[in-house]
Short mmCIF file of C-alpha atoms in Angstrom, two decimals:
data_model
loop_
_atom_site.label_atom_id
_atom_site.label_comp_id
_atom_site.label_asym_id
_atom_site.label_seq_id
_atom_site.Cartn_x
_atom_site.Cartn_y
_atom_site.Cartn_z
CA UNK A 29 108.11 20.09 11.08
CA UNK A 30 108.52 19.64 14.86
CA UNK A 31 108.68 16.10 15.87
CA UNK A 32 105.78 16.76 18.58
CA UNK A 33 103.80 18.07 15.88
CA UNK A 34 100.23 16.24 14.38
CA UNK A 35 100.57 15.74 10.92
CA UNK A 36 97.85 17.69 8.82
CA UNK A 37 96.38 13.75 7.39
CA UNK A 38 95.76 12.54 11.18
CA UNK A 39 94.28 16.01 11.84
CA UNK A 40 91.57 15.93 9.37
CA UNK A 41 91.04 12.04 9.22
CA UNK A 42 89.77 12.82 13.15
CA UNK A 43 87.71 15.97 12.00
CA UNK A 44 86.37 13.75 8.64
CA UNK A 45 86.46 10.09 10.38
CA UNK A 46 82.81 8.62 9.66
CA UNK A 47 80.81 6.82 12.50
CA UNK A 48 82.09 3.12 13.37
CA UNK A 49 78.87 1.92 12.07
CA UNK A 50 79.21 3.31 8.81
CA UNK A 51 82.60 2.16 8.43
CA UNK A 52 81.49 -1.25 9.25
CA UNK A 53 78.46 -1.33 6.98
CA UNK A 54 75.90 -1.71 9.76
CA UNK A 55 77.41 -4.56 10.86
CA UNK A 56 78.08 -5.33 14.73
CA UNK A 57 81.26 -6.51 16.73
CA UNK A 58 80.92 -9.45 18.65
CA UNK A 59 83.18 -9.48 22.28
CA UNK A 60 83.37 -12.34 24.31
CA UNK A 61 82.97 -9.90 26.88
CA UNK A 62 82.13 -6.33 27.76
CA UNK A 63 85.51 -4.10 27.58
CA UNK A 64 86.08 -1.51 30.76
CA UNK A 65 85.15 2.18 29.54
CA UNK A 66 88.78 3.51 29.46
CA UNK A 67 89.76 -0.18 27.62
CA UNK A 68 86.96 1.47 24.90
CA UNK A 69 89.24 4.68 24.65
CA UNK A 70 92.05 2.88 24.38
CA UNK A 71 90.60 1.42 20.62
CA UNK A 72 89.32 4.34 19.87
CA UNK A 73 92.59 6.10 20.39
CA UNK A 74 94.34 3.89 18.47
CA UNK A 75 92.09 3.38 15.26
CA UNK A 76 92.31 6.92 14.98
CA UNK A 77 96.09 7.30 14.92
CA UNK A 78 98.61 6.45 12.55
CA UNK A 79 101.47 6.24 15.24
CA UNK A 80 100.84 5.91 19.13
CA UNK A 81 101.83 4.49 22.22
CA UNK A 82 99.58 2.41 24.84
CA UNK A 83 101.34 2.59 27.81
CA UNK A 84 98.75 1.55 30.09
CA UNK A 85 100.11 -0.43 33.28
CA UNK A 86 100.60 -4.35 32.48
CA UNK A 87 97.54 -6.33 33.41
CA UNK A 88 94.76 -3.50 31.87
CA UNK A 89 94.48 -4.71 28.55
CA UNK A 90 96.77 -3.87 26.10
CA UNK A 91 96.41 -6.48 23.74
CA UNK A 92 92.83 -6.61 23.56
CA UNK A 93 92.77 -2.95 23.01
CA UNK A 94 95.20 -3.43 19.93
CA UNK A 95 93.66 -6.73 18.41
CA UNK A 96 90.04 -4.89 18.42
CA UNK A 97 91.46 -1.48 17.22
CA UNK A 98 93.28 -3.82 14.20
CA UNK A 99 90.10 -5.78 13.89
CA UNK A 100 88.04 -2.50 12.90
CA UNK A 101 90.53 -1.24 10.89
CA UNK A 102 90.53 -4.77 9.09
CA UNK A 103 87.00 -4.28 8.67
CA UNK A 104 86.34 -0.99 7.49
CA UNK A 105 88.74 -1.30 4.73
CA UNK A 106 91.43 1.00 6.35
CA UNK A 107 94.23 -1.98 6.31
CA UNK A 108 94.80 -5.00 4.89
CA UNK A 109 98.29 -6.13 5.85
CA UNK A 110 99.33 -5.66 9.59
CA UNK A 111 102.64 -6.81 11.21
CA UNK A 112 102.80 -7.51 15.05
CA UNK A 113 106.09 -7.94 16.62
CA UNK A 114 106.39 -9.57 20.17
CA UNK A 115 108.76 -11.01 22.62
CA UNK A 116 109.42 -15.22 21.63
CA UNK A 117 107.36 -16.10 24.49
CA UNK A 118 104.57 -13.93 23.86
CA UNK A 119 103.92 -14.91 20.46
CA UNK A 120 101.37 -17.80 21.34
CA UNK A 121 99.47 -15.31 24.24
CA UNK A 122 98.72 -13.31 21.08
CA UNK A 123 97.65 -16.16 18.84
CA UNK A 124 95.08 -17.03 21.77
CA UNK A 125 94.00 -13.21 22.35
CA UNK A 126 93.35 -12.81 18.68
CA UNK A 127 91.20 -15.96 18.73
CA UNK A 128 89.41 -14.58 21.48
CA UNK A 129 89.21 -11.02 20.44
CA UNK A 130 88.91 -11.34 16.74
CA UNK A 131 88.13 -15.49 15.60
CA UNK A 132 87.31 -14.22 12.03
CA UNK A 133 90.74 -12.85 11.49
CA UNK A 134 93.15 -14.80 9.86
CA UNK A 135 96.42 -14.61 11.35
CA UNK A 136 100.19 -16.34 10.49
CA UNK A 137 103.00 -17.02 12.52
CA UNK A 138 106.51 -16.23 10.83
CA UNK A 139 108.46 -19.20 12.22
CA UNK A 140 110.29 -22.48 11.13
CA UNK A 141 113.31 -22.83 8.78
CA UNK A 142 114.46 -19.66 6.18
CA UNK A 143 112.84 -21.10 3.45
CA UNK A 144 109.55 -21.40 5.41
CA UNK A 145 109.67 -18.11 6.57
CA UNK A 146 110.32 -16.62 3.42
CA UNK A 147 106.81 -18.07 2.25
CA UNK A 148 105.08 -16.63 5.26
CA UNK A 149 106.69 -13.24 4.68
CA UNK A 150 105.07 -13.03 1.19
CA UNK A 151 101.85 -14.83 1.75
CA UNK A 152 99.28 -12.74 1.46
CA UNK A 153 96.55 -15.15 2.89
CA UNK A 154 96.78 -13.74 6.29
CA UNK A 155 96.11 -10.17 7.14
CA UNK A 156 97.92 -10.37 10.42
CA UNK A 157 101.47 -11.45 10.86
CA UNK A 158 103.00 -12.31 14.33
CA UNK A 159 106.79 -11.98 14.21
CA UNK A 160 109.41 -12.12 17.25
CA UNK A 161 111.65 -9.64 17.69
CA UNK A 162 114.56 -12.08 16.94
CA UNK A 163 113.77 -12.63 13.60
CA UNK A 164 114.04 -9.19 12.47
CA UNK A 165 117.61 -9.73 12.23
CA UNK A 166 117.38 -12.83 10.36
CA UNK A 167 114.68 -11.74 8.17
CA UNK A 168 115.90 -8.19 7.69
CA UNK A 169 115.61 -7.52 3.32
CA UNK A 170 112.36 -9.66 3.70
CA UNK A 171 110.69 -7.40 6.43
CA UNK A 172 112.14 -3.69 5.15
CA UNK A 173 111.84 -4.84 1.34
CA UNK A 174 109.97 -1.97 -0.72
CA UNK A 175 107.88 -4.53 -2.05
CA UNK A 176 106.18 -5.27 1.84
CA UNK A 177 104.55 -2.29 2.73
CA UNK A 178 102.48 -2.57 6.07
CA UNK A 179 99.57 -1.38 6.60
CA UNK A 180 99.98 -0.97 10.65
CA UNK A 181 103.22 -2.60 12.42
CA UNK A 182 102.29 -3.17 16.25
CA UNK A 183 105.63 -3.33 18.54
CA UNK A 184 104.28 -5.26 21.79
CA UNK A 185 106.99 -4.82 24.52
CA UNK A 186 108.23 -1.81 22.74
CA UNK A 187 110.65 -0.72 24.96
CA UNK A 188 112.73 -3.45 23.12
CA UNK A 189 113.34 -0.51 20.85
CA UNK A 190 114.58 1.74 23.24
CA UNK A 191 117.76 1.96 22.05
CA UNK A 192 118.34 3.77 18.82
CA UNK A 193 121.43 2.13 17.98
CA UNK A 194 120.31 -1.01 18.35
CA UNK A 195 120.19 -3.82 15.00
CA UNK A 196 116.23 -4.84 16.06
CA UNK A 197 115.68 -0.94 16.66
CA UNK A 198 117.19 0.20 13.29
CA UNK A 199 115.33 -2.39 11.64
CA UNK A 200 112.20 -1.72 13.48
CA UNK A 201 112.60 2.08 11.77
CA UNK A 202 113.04 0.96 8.01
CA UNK A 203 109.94 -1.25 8.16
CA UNK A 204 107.72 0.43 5.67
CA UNK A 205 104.51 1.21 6.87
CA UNK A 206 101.32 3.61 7.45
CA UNK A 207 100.88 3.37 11.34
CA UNK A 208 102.88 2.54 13.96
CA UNK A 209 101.40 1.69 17.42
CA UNK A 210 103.80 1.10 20.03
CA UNK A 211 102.65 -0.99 23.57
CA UNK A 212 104.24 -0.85 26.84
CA UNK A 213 103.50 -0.92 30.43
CA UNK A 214 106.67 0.56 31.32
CA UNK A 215 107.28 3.73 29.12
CA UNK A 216 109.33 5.55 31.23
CA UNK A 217 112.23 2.02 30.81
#
């Protein structure tokens, strides 16, 4: 198979996706305010995908985009156990988004000593897991362990990846998961 090709699964899940509403069970969305129409595509073009890239310009939107595209997927039933992996100093600007975006969502922050982090790492209270990207290296058999199989892992600042030889990019690859959605307002880097 080509690497530019669309796997058969992501083909028909767009052709057999059901209505947002149904998915939901009638139930509405509450925003704290009304996203821009091509912020609306954005979601729509990532709850549909199992991998993608957002590589709108910084500034548009990007998280919001994600954290409501993760928050229907929550909802309808179509994942259960996402992993979000950030820059250090972003971590708490995605904490705040998600309360914003998404208050009923439970989300965990992997941080604190080894021992702590091992706990978080196997918790399964939260759905949503907010790791740097410098703890992938520390944390490495507890993040690519058969046993922790991710839903959807979300690389914010992808281009952290960009270089295949790389320890955080060759970890980022044996992560086991579903979907993959990659954010970045400078793709081309």
């Amino acid at each position: 198979m080509r690497d530019d090709s669309v796997r058969l699964a992501d083909r028909l899940f767009l052709v057999l996706q059901p209505p947002l509403e149904y998915l939901l069970g009638g139930s509405t969305v509450e925003v704290p305010f009304e996203p821009f129409p091509y912020q609306y595509s954005g979601i729509a073009f990532l709850f549909a995908r199992s991998s993608a890239i957002l590589a709108d310009e910084m500034g548009l939107g990007k998280t919001m985009q994600a954290i409501m595209a993760t928050r229907l997927l929550l909802r309808s039933g179509l994942a259960r156990n996402v992993l979000l992996i950030c820059p250090k100093p972003l971590v708490t600007n995605w904490i705040r988004e998600f309360r914003q975006w998404a208050p009923e969502i439970p989300v965990s922050t992997v941080a604190g000593n080894q021992a702590t982090r091992q706990f978080i790492w196997q918790a399964p209270q939260a759905p949503v897991r907010i790791a740097n990207y410098e703890l992938l290296t520390r944390d490495e058999n507890l993040i690519t362990s058969a046993e922790q199989p991710y839903d959807l892992v979300i690389l914010d600042e992808a281009q952290r990846v960009k270089n295949r030889d790389s320890a955080t990019s060759q970890i980022v690859r044996r992560i086991p998961r579903r979907r993959s959605w990659a954010l970045t307002g400078t793709p081309v880097e």
